[in-house]
Structure formats: structure tokens, C-alpha cells
Coordinates of C-alpha atoms in Angstrom, one line a residue:
M1 CA 30.7 -55.5 149.0
S2 CA 32.0 -56.3 145.5
A3 CA 29.9 -57.5 142.6
A4 CA 31.5 -60.9 142.7
S5 CA 30.6 -61.3 146.4
L6 CA 26.9 -60.4 146.0
P7 CA 24.5 -63.0 147.2
Q8 CA 22.8 -65.1 144.5
S9 CA 19.5 -63.2 144.7
A10 CA 21.3 -59.8 144.1
R11 CA 22.9 -61.1 140.9
W12 CA 19.5 -60.4 139.3
V13 CA 17.7 -57.1 139.4
H14 CA 14.0 -58.3 139.6
G15 CA 14.6 -62.0 138.8
P16 CA 15.7 -64.2 135.9
A17 CA 12.5 -64.1 133.9
S18 CA 11.9 -60.4 134.3
D19 CA 15.6 -59.5 133.7
L20 CA 15.9 -61.5 130.5
L21 CA 12.4 -60.8 129.0
L22 CA 12.1 -57.1 130.0
G23 CA 15.6 -55.9 130.9
G24 CA 17.3 -57.9 128.1
G25 CA 14.5 -57.3 125.6
L26 CA 14.1 -61.0 124.9
I27 CA 10.4 -60.5 124.7
Y28 CA 10.9 -58.9 121.3
V29 CA 12.1 -62.3 119.8
P30 CA 8.7 -64.0 119.9
L31 CA 7.1 -60.8 118.8
L32 CA 9.4 -60.5 115.8
A33 CA 8.9 -64.2 115.0
L34 CA 5.1 -63.7 115.1
L35 CA 5.4 -60.6 112.9
I36 CA 7.5 -62.6 110.4
L37 CA 5.4 -65.8 110.4
A38 CA 1.9 -64.4 111.0
G39 CA 2.2 -60.6 110.4
P40 CA -1.3 -60.2 108.9
M41 CA -2.9 -62.1 111.7
L42 CA -1.2 -59.9 114.3
H43 CA -2.2 -56.8 112.4
S44 CA -5.9 -58.0 112.6
L45 CA -5.7 -58.8 116.3
A46 CA -3.8 -55.6 117.2
P47 CA -4.6 -53.1 114.4
A48 CA -2.4 -50.0 114.0
G49 CA -5.4 -47.9 115.0
L50 CA -5.4 -49.4 118.5
M51 CA -1.7 -49.3 119.0
P52 CA -1.9 -46.0 120.8
L53 CA -3.6 -47.9 123.7
L54 CA -0.5 -50.1 124.0
V55 CA 1.8 -47.0 123.9
L56 CA -0.4 -45.4 126.5
A57 CA 0.0 -48.4 128.8
V58 CA 3.8 -48.7 128.4
G59 CA 5.4 -45.9 126.4
T60 CA 3.6 -43.0 128.3
P61 CA 4.7 -44.2 131.8
H62 CA 8.2 -44.7 130.6
V63 CA 8.3 -40.9 129.7
G64 CA 6.6 -40.2 133.0
A65 CA 9.2 -42.1 134.9
T66 CA 11.9 -39.7 133.7
L67 CA 9.8 -36.7 134.7
L68 CA 9.3 -38.2 138.2
R69 CA 13.1 -39.0 138.4
V70 CA 13.9 -35.3 137.7
Y71 CA 11.1 -33.3 139.2
E72 CA 9.5 -35.3 142.0
H73 CA 12.3 -34.6 144.6
R74 CA 13.9 -31.3 145.3
E75 CA 17.4 -32.7 145.5
D76 CA 17.1 -34.1 141.9
R77 CA 15.6 -30.9 140.6
R78 CA 18.6 -29.0 142.0
A79 CA 21.1 -31.6 140.8
Y80 CA 19.8 -31.4 137.2
T81 CA 18.9 -27.7 137.1
V82 CA 20.3 -27.1 133.6
F83 CA 18.1 -29.9 132.2
A84 CA 15.1 -29.5 134.5
V85 CA 14.8 -25.8 133.9
H86 CA 16.8 -24.4 131.0
I87 CA 16.5 -27.3 128.6
T88 CA 12.9 -27.6 129.4
I89 CA 12.3 -24.0 128.6
L90 CA 14.2 -24.3 125.3
T91 CA 12.3 -27.4 124.1
T92 CA 9.0 -25.8 125.1
V93 CA 9.7 -22.6 123.1
A94 CA 10.8 -24.7 120.2
F95 CA 7.7 -26.8 120.3
L96 CA 5.3 -23.8 120.5
A97 CA 7.1 -22.2 117.6
A98 CA 6.9 -25.4 115.6
L99 CA 3.1 -25.3 115.9
Y100 CA 3.1 -22.2 113.7
N101 CA 6.1 -23.0 111.4
V102 CA 5.9 -26.2 109.5
W103 CA 9.6 -26.1 108.5
L104 CA 10.7 -25.7 112.1
G105 CA 8.3 -28.4 113.2
S106 CA 9.7 -30.8 110.5
L107 CA 13.2 -29.9 111.8
L108 CA 12.3 -30.7 115.4
L109 CA 10.7 -34.0 114.2
S110 CA 13.8 -34.8 112.2
L111 CA 16.1 -34.0 115.1
Y112 CA 14.1 -36.3 117.4
L113 CA 14.1 -39.2 114.8
T114 CA 17.9 -38.8 114.4
V115 CA 18.7 -39.0 118.1
L116 CA 16.2 -41.7 118.9
P117 CA 18.4 -44.6 117.8
W118 CA 21.1 -43.5 120.3
H119 CA 18.5 -43.1 123.0
F120 CA 17.4 -46.7 122.6
S121 CA 21.0 -47.9 122.0
G122 CA 22.3 -46.1 125.1
Q123 CA 19.7 -47.8 127.3
N124 CA 20.7 -51.2 125.9
Y125 CA 24.3 -50.5 126.6
G126 CA 23.7 -49.3 130.1
I127 CA 21.5 -52.3 131.0
A128 CA 24.1 -54.7 129.5
L129 CA 26.7 -53.1 131.9
I130 CA 24.4 -53.4 134.9
L131 CA 23.6 -57.1 134.3
M132 CA 27.2 -58.1 133.7
R133 CA 28.6 -56.1 136.7
R134 CA 26.0 -57.5 139.0
R135 CA 27.3 -61.0 138.1
G136 CA 30.9 -60.1 138.7
V137 CA 32.1 -59.8 135.1
D138 CA 35.2 -57.6 135.0
V139 CA 34.3 -55.0 132.5
N140 CA 37.7 -53.5 132.1
P141 CA 38.3 -50.4 130.0
D142 CA 39.2 -52.4 126.9
L143 CA 36.1 -54.6 127.2
K144 CA 33.9 -51.6 128.0
R145 CA 35.2 -49.8 124.9
K146 CA 34.4 -52.8 122.7
L147 CA 30.9 -53.1 124.2
Y148 CA 30.4 -49.4 123.5
Y149 CA 31.2 -49.9 119.8
C150 CA 28.8 -52.8 119.6
F151 CA 26.0 -50.5 120.5
L152 CA 27.3 -47.3 118.8
L153 CA 28.0 -48.8 115.4
P154 CA 24.4 -50.1 114.8
C155 CA 23.1 -46.7 115.8
I156 CA 25.4 -45.0 113.2
L157 CA 24.4 -47.6 110.6
F158 CA 20.8 -46.8 111.1
V159 CA 21.1 -43.0 111.1
L160 CA 23.2 -43.3 107.9
T161 CA 20.4 -45.3 106.1
L162 CA 17.8 -43.0 107.6
H163 CA 19.4 -39.9 106.1
G164 CA 20.3 -41.6 102.9
G165 CA 16.6 -42.1 102.2
V166 CA 16.9 -45.9 102.4
Q167 CA 15.2 -46.6 105.7
S168 CA 11.7 -45.3 106.3
S169 CA 11.4 -42.4 108.6
E170 CA 8.3 -44.1 110.0
Y171 CA 10.6 -46.3 112.1
A172 CA 9.4 -44.3 115.1
P173 CA 7.0 -44.6 118.1
F174 CA 4.3 -42.6 116.3
Y175 CA 3.0 -42.0 112.8
A176 CA 3.9 -38.7 111.1
S177 CA 2.4 -39.5 107.7
G178 CA -0.8 -37.6 107.0
T179 CA 0.4 -34.6 109.0
V180 CA 1.7 -31.2 107.9
Y181 CA 5.2 -32.2 109.1
R182 CA 7.7 -34.4 107.3
F183 CA 11.1 -35.9 107.9
L184 CA 14.0 -33.8 106.5
P185 CA 16.8 -36.2 105.5
L186 CA 20.3 -35.0 104.9
G187 CA 20.2 -36.8 101.6
I188 CA 23.6 -38.6 101.9
P189 CA 24.5 -39.6 98.3
A190 CA 24.7 -43.3 97.5
M191 CA 28.4 -42.9 96.4
V192 CA 29.2 -41.9 100.1
R193 CA 26.5 -44.0 101.9
E194 CA 27.1 -47.4 100.4
P195 CA 30.8 -47.7 101.0
A196 CA 30.3 -46.2 104.5
L197 CA 27.6 -48.9 105.2
I198 CA 29.9 -51.7 104.1
L199 CA 32.8 -50.4 106.2
L200 CA 30.7 -49.8 109.3
T201 CA 29.1 -53.2 108.9
L202 CA 32.5 -54.9 108.8
A203 CA 33.6 -52.8 111.8
Y204 CA 30.5 -53.9 113.7
I205 CA 31.1 -57.5 112.9
Y206 CA 34.7 -57.2 114.1
A207 CA 33.7 -55.4 117.3
L208 CA 31.0 -57.9 118.1
G209 CA 33.2 -60.9 117.5
S210 CA 36.1 -59.6 119.6
T211 CA 33.7 -58.6 122.4
L212 CA 32.1 -62.1 122.5
V213 CA 35.6 -63.7 122.6
Q214 CA 36.7 -61.4 125.4
L215 CA 33.5 -62.0 127.3
R216 CA 33.9 -65.8 127.0
D217 CA 37.5 -65.6 128.4
A218 CA 36.5 -63.2 131.2
R219 CA 33.7 -65.2 132.8
A220 CA 31.5 -68.2 132.6
W221 CA 28.8 -67.9 130.0
R222 CA 26.1 -68.1 132.7
D223 CA 27.4 -64.9 134.1
V224 CA 28.0 -63.2 130.7
A225 CA 24.8 -64.3 129.0
P226 CA 22.3 -62.0 130.7
G227 CA 24.2 -58.9 129.6
A228 CA 25.2 -60.3 126.2
V229 CA 21.5 -60.8 125.4
L230 CA 21.4 -57.0 124.9
L231 CA 23.8 -57.4 122.0
G232 CA 21.2 -59.6 120.2
T233 CA 18.4 -57.1 121.1
Q234 CA 20.5 -54.3 119.6
A235 CA 21.1 -56.2 116.4
L236 CA 17.4 -57.0 115.9
W237 CA 16.3 -53.4 116.5
Y238 CA 18.9 -51.7 114.3
V239 CA 21.2 -54.0 112.4
L240 CA 18.5 -56.2 110.9
P241 CA 16.5 -53.2 109.4
V242 CA 19.7 -51.9 107.9
L243 CA 20.6 -55.3 106.4
V244 CA 17.1 -55.5 104.9
S245 CA 17.4 -52.0 103.4
M246 CA 20.8 -52.9 101.9
G247 CA 19.3 -56.1 100.3
V248 CA 21.6 -58.4 102.3
V249 CA 18.5 -59.9 104.0
A250 CA 15.5 -60.6 101.9
G251 CA 12.6 -58.3 102.6
L252 CA 10.9 -59.5 105.8
H253 CA 7.2 -58.8 106.3
P254 CA 7.6 -56.6 109.4
L255 CA 10.4 -54.6 107.8
R256 CA 8.7 -53.8 104.4
P257 CA 8.1 -50.1 103.9
E258 CA 4.3 -50.5 104.5
N259 CA 4.8 -52.3 107.8
V260 CA 7.9 -50.8 109.3
A261 CA 6.0 -48.1 111.3
Y262 CA 3.8 -50.8 112.9
T263 CA 6.9 -52.9 113.7
F264 CA 8.7 -50.0 115.4
V265 CA 5.7 -49.4 117.7
W266 CA 6.4 -52.9 119.1
V267 CA 10.1 -52.0 119.4
S268 CA 9.3 -48.8 121.3
V269 CA 6.9 -50.7 123.6
V270 CA 9.7 -53.2 124.5
H271 CA 12.0 -50.2 125.1
G272 CA 9.4 -48.7 127.4
A273 CA 9.1 -51.9 129.3
Q274 CA 12.9 -52.0 129.7
Y275 CA 12.8 -48.5 131.1
L276 CA 10.0 -49.2 133.6
W277 CA 11.8 -52.4 134.6
I278 CA 14.9 -50.5 135.7
T279 CA 13.2 -47.3 137.0
T280 CA 10.8 -49.3 139.1
Y281 CA 13.7 -51.0 140.8
Y282 CA 15.5 -47.8 141.4
A283 CA 12.4 -46.1 142.9
E284 CA 11.8 -49.1 145.2
R285 CA 15.4 -48.9 146.5
R286 CA 15.0 -45.2 147.2
Q287 CA 11.6 -45.7 148.9
P288 CA 11.5 -49.2 150.4
G289 CA 7.9 -50.4 151.0
A290 CA 6.4 -47.9 148.5
S291 CA 3.7 -49.4 146.3
R292 CA 4.9 -50.4 142.9
A293 CA 1.4 -49.9 141.5
R294 CA 1.2 -46.4 142.9
Y295 CA 4.6 -45.5 141.3
L296 CA 3.5 -46.8 137.9
L297 CA 0.2 -44.9 138.2
K298 CA 2.2 -41.7 139.0
A299 CA 4.4 -42.3 136.0
L300 CA 1.4 -42.8 133.7
L301 CA -0.2 -39.6 134.9
A302 CA 3.0 -37.6 134.7
G303 CA 3.6 -38.8 131.1
S304 CA 0.0 -38.1 130.1
A305 CA -0.2 -34.7 131.6
I306 CA 0.7 -32.8 128.4
Y307 CA -2.0 -34.8 126.5
G308 CA -4.7 -33.6 128.9
L309 CA -5.3 -29.9 129.6
P310 CA -2.4 -28.4 127.5
I311 CA -3.5 -30.3 124.3
L312 CA -7.1 -29.2 124.8
V313 CA -6.0 -25.6 125.0
L314 CA -3.8 -26.0 121.9
S315 CA -6.6 -27.5 119.8
P316 CA -8.1 -25.3 117.0
A317 CA -11.3 -24.9 119.1
L318 CA -9.3 -22.6 121.5
I319 CA -5.9 -21.2 120.5
G320 CA -4.1 -23.8 118.4
P321 CA -3.5 -23.7 114.6
L322 CA -3.5 -27.5 114.0
P323 CA -6.0 -30.3 114.4
F324 CA -4.9 -33.2 116.6
D325 CA -4.3 -35.7 113.9
S326 CA -2.9 -33.2 111.3
G327 CA 0.2 -32.3 113.3
L328 CA -0.7 -31.3 116.9
F329 CA -0.2 -34.8 118.3
V330 CA 2.9 -35.5 116.3
I331 CA 4.7 -32.2 117.3
V332 CA 3.7 -32.6 121.0
A333 CA 4.9 -36.2 121.0
A334 CA 8.2 -35.2 119.2
G335 CA 8.8 -32.3 121.6
L336 CA 8.0 -34.3 124.7
N337 CA 10.1 -37.3 123.6
L338 CA 13.0 -35.1 122.6
H339 CA 12.9 -33.5 126.1
H340 CA 12.8 -37.1 127.5
V341 CA 15.9 -38.1 125.5
L342 CA 17.8 -35.0 126.7
L343 CA 16.8 -35.6 130.4
D344 CA 17.6 -39.3 130.1
S345 CA 21.1 -38.6 128.8
A346 CA 21.9 -36.7 132.0
I347 CA 20.2 -38.7 134.8
W348 CA 21.3 -42.3 134.2
K349 CA 25.1 -42.2 134.5
L350 CA 26.5 -45.3 136.2
R351 CA 29.5 -43.3 137.4
D352 CA 27.1 -41.5 139.7
G353 CA 27.7 -42.9 143.2
R354 CA 24.1 -43.5 144.2
L355 CA 23.2 -45.0 140.9
A356 CA 26.1 -47.4 141.0
R357 CA 25.3 -48.5 144.5
I358 CA 21.7 -49.1 143.7
L359 CA 21.7 -50.5 140.2
I360 CA 25.0 -52.4 140.3
R361 CA 25.6 -53.3 143.9
G362 CA 21.9 -53.8 144.7
R363 CA 21.9 -51.6 147.8
T364 CA 18.9 -49.9 149.3
E365 CA 19.4 -46.2 149.9
P366 CA 16.2 -44.8 151.5
E367 CA 15.7 -41.1 151.6
E368 CA 13.7 -38.9 153.9
I369 CA 10.6 -37.7 152.1
V370 CA 9.3 -34.4 153.4
P371 CA 5.7 -34.0 152.5
R372 CA 5.1 -30.7 150.6
W373 CA 1.8 -29.5 149.3
S374 CA 1.9 -27.7 146.0
W375 CA -1.0 -26.3 144.0
L376 CA 0.8 -27.5 140.9
R377 CA 0.8 -31.2 141.8
P378 CA -3.0 -31.8 141.8
V379 CA -3.2 -29.9 138.5
I380 CA -0.6 -32.2 136.9
W381 CA -2.4 -35.3 138.2
A382 CA -5.7 -34.0 137.0
S383 CA -4.3 -33.2 133.6
G384 CA -2.7 -36.6 133.4
A385 CA -6.0 -38.3 134.2
A386 CA -7.6 -36.2 131.5
G387 CA -4.8 -37.2 129.1
V388 CA -5.4 -40.9 129.8
L389 CA -9.1 -40.6 129.2
L390 CA -8.8 -38.5 126.1
T391 CA -6.2 -40.7 124.6
A392 CA -8.2 -43.9 125.2
A393 CA -11.5 -42.3 124.1
G394 CA -10.0 -40.7 121.0
T395 CA -8.2 -43.9 119.9
L396 CA -11.4 -46.1 120.3
E397 CA -13.6 -43.5 118.5
M398 CA -11.1 -43.2 115.6
E399 CA -10.9 -47.0 115.2
F400 CA -14.5 -48.0 115.7
G401 CA -16.3 -44.8 114.9
V402 CA -14.3 -43.7 111.9
R403 CA -12.0 -46.3 110.3
R404 CA -14.3 -49.3 110.6
A405 CA -17.5 -47.2 110.0
V406 CA -16.0 -45.6 106.9
A407 CA -15.1 -49.0 105.6
R408 CA -18.7 -50.2 105.8
G409 CA -20.2 -46.9 104.7
D410 CA -22.0 -46.1 108.0
V411 CA -22.5 -42.4 107.6
A412 CA -24.5 -42.0 110.8
R413 CA -21.8 -43.6 112.9
V414 CA -19.0 -41.5 111.3
E415 CA -21.1 -38.4 111.9
R416 CA -21.4 -39.3 115.7
A417 CA -17.7 -40.0 115.9
A418 CA -16.8 -36.7 114.3
E419 CA -18.9 -34.8 116.8
R420 CA -17.5 -36.8 119.7
L421 CA -13.9 -36.2 118.6
A422 CA -14.7 -32.5 118.4
W423 CA -16.0 -32.5 122.0
I424 CA -12.7 -33.9 123.3
G425 CA -10.5 -31.5 121.3
R426 CA -9.7 -33.9 118.5
D427 CA -11.8 -32.5 115.6
S428 CA -10.2 -33.8 112.4
A429 CA -10.0 -32.4 108.9
H430 CA -9.4 -35.9 107.6
V431 CA -12.5 -37.3 109.4
R432 CA -14.7 -34.4 108.2
S433 CA -13.4 -35.0 104.6
S434 CA -14.2 -38.7 104.8
L435 CA -17.6 -37.9 106.2
G436 CA -18.3 -35.4 103.4
Y437 CA -17.3 -37.9 100.8
L438 CA -19.6 -40.6 102.2
M439 CA -22.5 -38.1 102.3
A440 CA -21.9 -37.1 98.7
Q441 CA -21.9 -40.7 97.7
G442 CA -25.2 -41.1 99.4
G443 CA -26.7 -38.1 97.6
D444 CA -26.7 -35.7 100.6
T445 CA -25.1 -32.8 98.8
L446 CA -25.9 -30.1 101.4
G447 CA -24.6 -32.2 104.3
A448 CA -21.5 -33.2 102.2
T449 CA -20.7 -29.6 101.4
A450 CA -21.1 -28.5 105.0
E451 CA -18.7 -31.3 106.2
L452 CA -16.1 -30.5 103.5
E453 CA -16.2 -26.8 104.3
R454 CA -15.6 -27.7 108.0
S455 CA -12.7 -29.9 106.9
V456 CA -10.9 -27.1 104.9
A457 CA -11.7 -24.6 107.7
L458 CA -9.8 -26.9 110.1
L459 CA -6.9 -27.5 107.6
A460 CA -6.6 -27.0 103.9
N461 CA -6.3 -30.6 102.5
L462 CA -6.3 -32.0 99.0
P463 CA -9.1 -34.6 99.2
A464 CA -11.6 -32.1 100.8
Q465 CA -10.6 -29.3 98.3
L466 CA -11.1 -31.6 95.3
N467 CA -14.4 -33.0 96.6
L468 CA -15.7 -29.6 97.6
G469 CA -14.9 -28.2 94.2
A470 CA -16.7 -31.1 92.6
L471 CA -19.8 -30.4 94.7
Y472 CA -19.7 -26.7 93.8
E473 CA -19.3 -27.6 90.2
R474 CA -22.2 -30.1 90.3
S475 CA -24.5 -27.4 91.7
G476 CA -23.5 -24.8 89.1
R477 CA -21.4 -22.7 91.5
F478 CA -18.5 -22.5 89.1
E479 CA -16.6 -19.6 90.6
Q480 CA -16.5 -21.3 94.0
A481 CA -15.4 -24.5 92.3
E482 CA -12.6 -22.7 90.6
R483 CA -11.4 -21.3 93.9
A484 CA -11.5 -24.7 95.5
Y485 CA -9.4 -26.2 92.7
E486 CA -7.0 -23.3 92.9
V487 CA -6.3 -24.1 96.5
A488 CA -5.9 -27.8 95.6
R489 CA -3.2 -26.8 93.1
T490 CA -1.3 -24.9 95.7
L491 CA -1.4 -28.0 97.9
A492 CA -0.4 -30.5 95.2
P493 CA 1.0 -28.8 92.1
E494 CA 1.8 -32.2 90.6
D495 CA -1.7 -33.6 90.9
A496 CA -3.3 -33.5 87.4
R497 CA -6.8 -33.7 88.9
A498 CA -6.6 -30.2 90.3
W499 CA -5.6 -28.7 86.9
H500 CA -8.1 -30.9 85.0
W501 CA -11.1 -30.2 87.2
G502 CA -10.2 -26.5 87.5
G503 CA -10.0 -26.3 83.7
R504 CA -13.4 -28.0 83.4
A505 CA -15.0 -25.6 85.8
A506 CA -13.4 -22.6 84.0
R507 CA -14.8 -23.8 80.7
K508 CA -18.3 -24.3 82.2
A509 CA -18.0 -20.7 83.6
G510 CA -17.3 -19.5 80.1
R511 CA -13.6 -18.7 80.6
S512 CA -12.3 -20.8 77.7
E513 CA -8.8 -19.3 77.5
A514 CA -8.2 -19.9 81.2
A515 CA -9.6 -23.4 80.9
T516 CA -7.3 -24.1 78.0
A517 CA -4.2 -23.0 80.0
L518 CA -5.2 -25.2 83.0
L519 CA -6.0 -28.2 80.8
E520 CA -2.7 -27.9 78.9
Q521 CA -0.8 -28.2 82.3
A522 CA -3.1 -31.1 83.2
I523 CA -2.2 -33.0 80.0
F524 CA 1.5 -32.2 80.6
L525 CA 1.2 -34.0 84.0
A526 CA -1.0 -36.9 82.7
P527 CA -0.2 -37.2 78.9
N528 CA -2.1 -40.4 78.5
D529 CA -5.4 -39.3 80.1
G530 CA -8.1 -39.4 77.4
E531 CA -10.6 -37.5 79.5
I532 CA -8.3 -34.6 79.8
R533 CA -7.7 -34.6 76.1
R534 CA -11.4 -34.5 75.4
E535 CA -11.9 -31.6 77.8
L536 CA -9.0 -29.7 76.3
A537 CA -10.5 -30.1 72.8
L538 CA -13.8 -28.7 74.1
A539 CA -12.0 -25.7 75.7
R540 CA -10.0 -25.0 72.6
A541 CA -13.1 -25.1 70.4
A542 CA -14.9 -22.8 72.8
A543 CA -12.0 -20.4 72.8
R544 CA -11.9 -20.4 69.0
T545 CA -15.7 -19.8 68.8
G546 CA -15.4 -17.0 71.3
A547 CA -12.6 -15.4 69.3
E548 CA -14.6 -15.6 66.0
G549 CA -17.6 -14.0 67.7
A550 CA -15.5 -11.2 68.9
L551 CA -14.1 -10.5 65.4
I552 CA -17.6 -10.5 63.8
E553 CA -18.8 -8.1 66.5
A554 CA -15.8 -5.8 65.9
G555 CA -16.4 -5.9 62.1
G556 CA -20.1 -5.1 62.5
S557 CA -19.2 -2.0 64.6

């Protein structure tokens, strides 16, 4: 049966509303409009701190759906052995090494953020082909090539801005700021980047225009439109941010640097919904009568499995080097999602006969399922269930027990949250640092010192080191204060406070020459700071007095 002769019901995948809103990504249009018109309101209704729950509900099952597609059935594992085994081993080794090497972890993160645009773009392209072919549109080689460019060029545009330092690297499904890892841009110079952006934009406009003209001539708009919707989705996801970064479009609220990370979480959720829309259909055609809810639950548990038992084992409480929010979560998410991108690039090829028959022709191809009991399967489901519970509990505790409690100065609530997070393998250097600061503000010097010491034991971090040094200094423990400030200088050599406060502690300890050297560097970093100048004058005076005393003593001898 050809696509043109499919019954009316088979011209859609799930149905008009589902295909357009989820498959075509149209649901992003009202979301973007709400972000533009009432961004602050949406931020208050769905704060960034609670967005991991939305990602858990949609993004995690979308990763799990790929794992089910590759690993659930023996024939698929055999068909994709290179990806199911060898690529999996490679990414696992790279991820584990990245836990102990910050540069390697940053490289892994940068690689993922670089290939991510094509992963999203490739899905849009594939769905566009499915929706048009199911409706009988003749996607000949020329039209297919033009369509391909309509999805490829926005991807290249975005990567070019990303590696030119124009587009924020936080345009990703998770937040990397505040961790030990950072994005490593190629640093494409403006003299290369800007002409390339102009040429690629013109090429995209030409490809888009000629594609729309050919689509109009090839078929009635009612047949073309469902697939063509993806062209608009692609433009909103990747062309619009580039135009904003180029200054062609005035800075929209959701695409400002401070908001772009939040906006892309919504983009990634829509992408995840797209993926579940098509994978659910495929799974139902392979196993007619199977429960859709059961499939989605399995996808959720499969996607969450690594966030359960493995992430507990990799926490600092057991064998891991990094706290959850200081890099462990980010590098796990980057590794898992990079693995997902690599698997996905191999398993969804429309030239595959079974895929074409199911996704384009709408056929049902049931397969014989041979029940097999494996000790590994219940372990995976148990770890997945633990991952769901830990993610939900950790997210809620961080939002209500930490962020909101810190904002209102509720020390007791933050203290309970810190302990609860530690119980579930999410002990946090940042939370301990905030708790120590609050305790110090309330006059609890002993409690504050203990929490700040726990913070730096988990991970050396600037706020805790500075505050810990200040507490040591306040209690007359000047040598310990100097050591704390010295660590702070290694963490942030350009931070004048670490030099200033270190010099002050050295002066109080009677080491005037060392104090002078430190304060001179502080004044170099902050030449207009009057307090540093006063402290430097005291150190120099003490150094001169000490020198005169030494001369008198030498003369007397």
C-alpha cells in the first residue's frame, strides 16, 4: 500500500492534535509566547529549582525509550552491537575518567553540547519526513536535500555562535554553572564568525524559501502543512536564538543571557515529548495491545536507573570525588545523554525496512516475545525507582528546604535540608557553605565553623574558604585564617578579597612583610578600594617599625 492510498486515519500517527502539538512541536509556540509576554510570572509559577521534576517526567523517559529500543529485545541488541556494547563501554570509561579529571569532564560536556543541536535537528527532520510521506507527499531526492539543508543550516549557525562565545553554553537541558566543569569553546574569532553567520543565514533563507515553493507545488497545503510545521519549530529553537545573539532581533526576555538556560529546559521538554510521541507509537505497533502506561513507566525507570544506585555509589560518601551538585550530576547527565545521542543516531534510520513500514506506512508488525528472566532486569527497575524517588526528593528539598529557607534566613530548616540531602547521597558543599554563612550571621560561630569545614571537605570552594578564614580570623586563629585565604587565592587568583583578607590576617599574626606583599597584590586588583589602602598603610608601618626594632637590637649587641 502506498502512502497516497493510506486510509484517512493512517495519514496521522496518533491523531491531528497529538501530531501537531507533540510531533510537530507546536506546543512550544504558546510556551514561547508566554515566556515573552509573561516570563517573570512563568518563572514564579514554575521556578528553575523545580524544573528537574518536569525533566524527570518527560526528559528522563525519552532517554529511557532509547535504552528500551536497543536493549529490551535480543534482536535489537544483536543488530546494534557496536553501539549497544562497544560505544557504551567507551562512554562509560570516558564518564568515569571525567569524574577525576576536570579538563576531560569539561571536554565531554563540551562535546555533548556541540552535538546536541544536531540531535534535536535530526529528530525534527525525521518527523517532518514521516508526517509528509504518510500524507502522500512525493519527497523526491531534490526536495529531500533541500529539507535536509533547512534543518542542517540552523544547527551549524547555532554551533558557530556557541563556539564563538556569542550564544550562552547554558542553552542545554541542565545547568552546568556552579560546578567544577565548564564549556570549552573553540573561540572562533569574530572576523571569521560574523561573515560566516551572514552567509549561512542567507543560505538558510534561500533553502527555506525554495523548499516551501517546491512543497506548495508538490501537494496541497493540507498535506504539506503537518510536516512543514517542523520547519517553524526548528527556526524557533535554533534560528531565533542566533538572530538574537547577532542583534538582528531585539533581546527577547526568554533569550537574554540570564534566562536562556531556563528557556532551553522547555525546549528540551518539548523535544522529549516529541520523542515519546513517536517511540510510543512504534512500541505499540511492535506489541499490539500492550499497555501504553506500562511502556512509559518502563521508559521512566530505564532512564532513571543511573540516577539511583550508581549515583549513590559515586557520591563522596562512598567512592566518588564530587558532590552531586558540584559536578556529579552534570557529568552523569552529559555522559548519559551523549550515549543517548550516539544510540539514537543509529536506531532511527527511515531506510530501515521495519521502521519505514511502521512509521511511514502505518503497518503493525507484531513480534514474538519470549519471556526471559534475568537477575539484571529487577536490579535495573529497582535502581530506576530509586532514581525517581531520589530525584524528586532532592529537587523538592533543594527548592523548599534550601533556596526558599535561605532567602528567609531559616537556619533550622536549612540545617534539616542539609542532613536530608546527605542521607540521599546529595550532600552539598554549596548548601553547607550557605548554612555556615547563615549561622555566622546569627552569632553561632562554632556551628558556622563546623558547617564551613564540612563544605570545604566536600569540595574546595571560594565562598566557604573566605567565610571560614574570616571566622578563624575573628577567633584569633590567624595561621588557620591565612591557610584558608591561601586556598581561596588558588581558587580565584583574581579575587581581591582573598589577597586583602589574607594580608590582614598576616598583619595580625605579626608577619608584616608577608602582609605587605599580599596587600600590594590586592590593591593591584582593586586600585580604588579605600579599605585595602588603609590596611596596606598599617602593614607598611608595622614592617618599618619591625625593621627599626631589629636595627636597634643589632646595634645594642
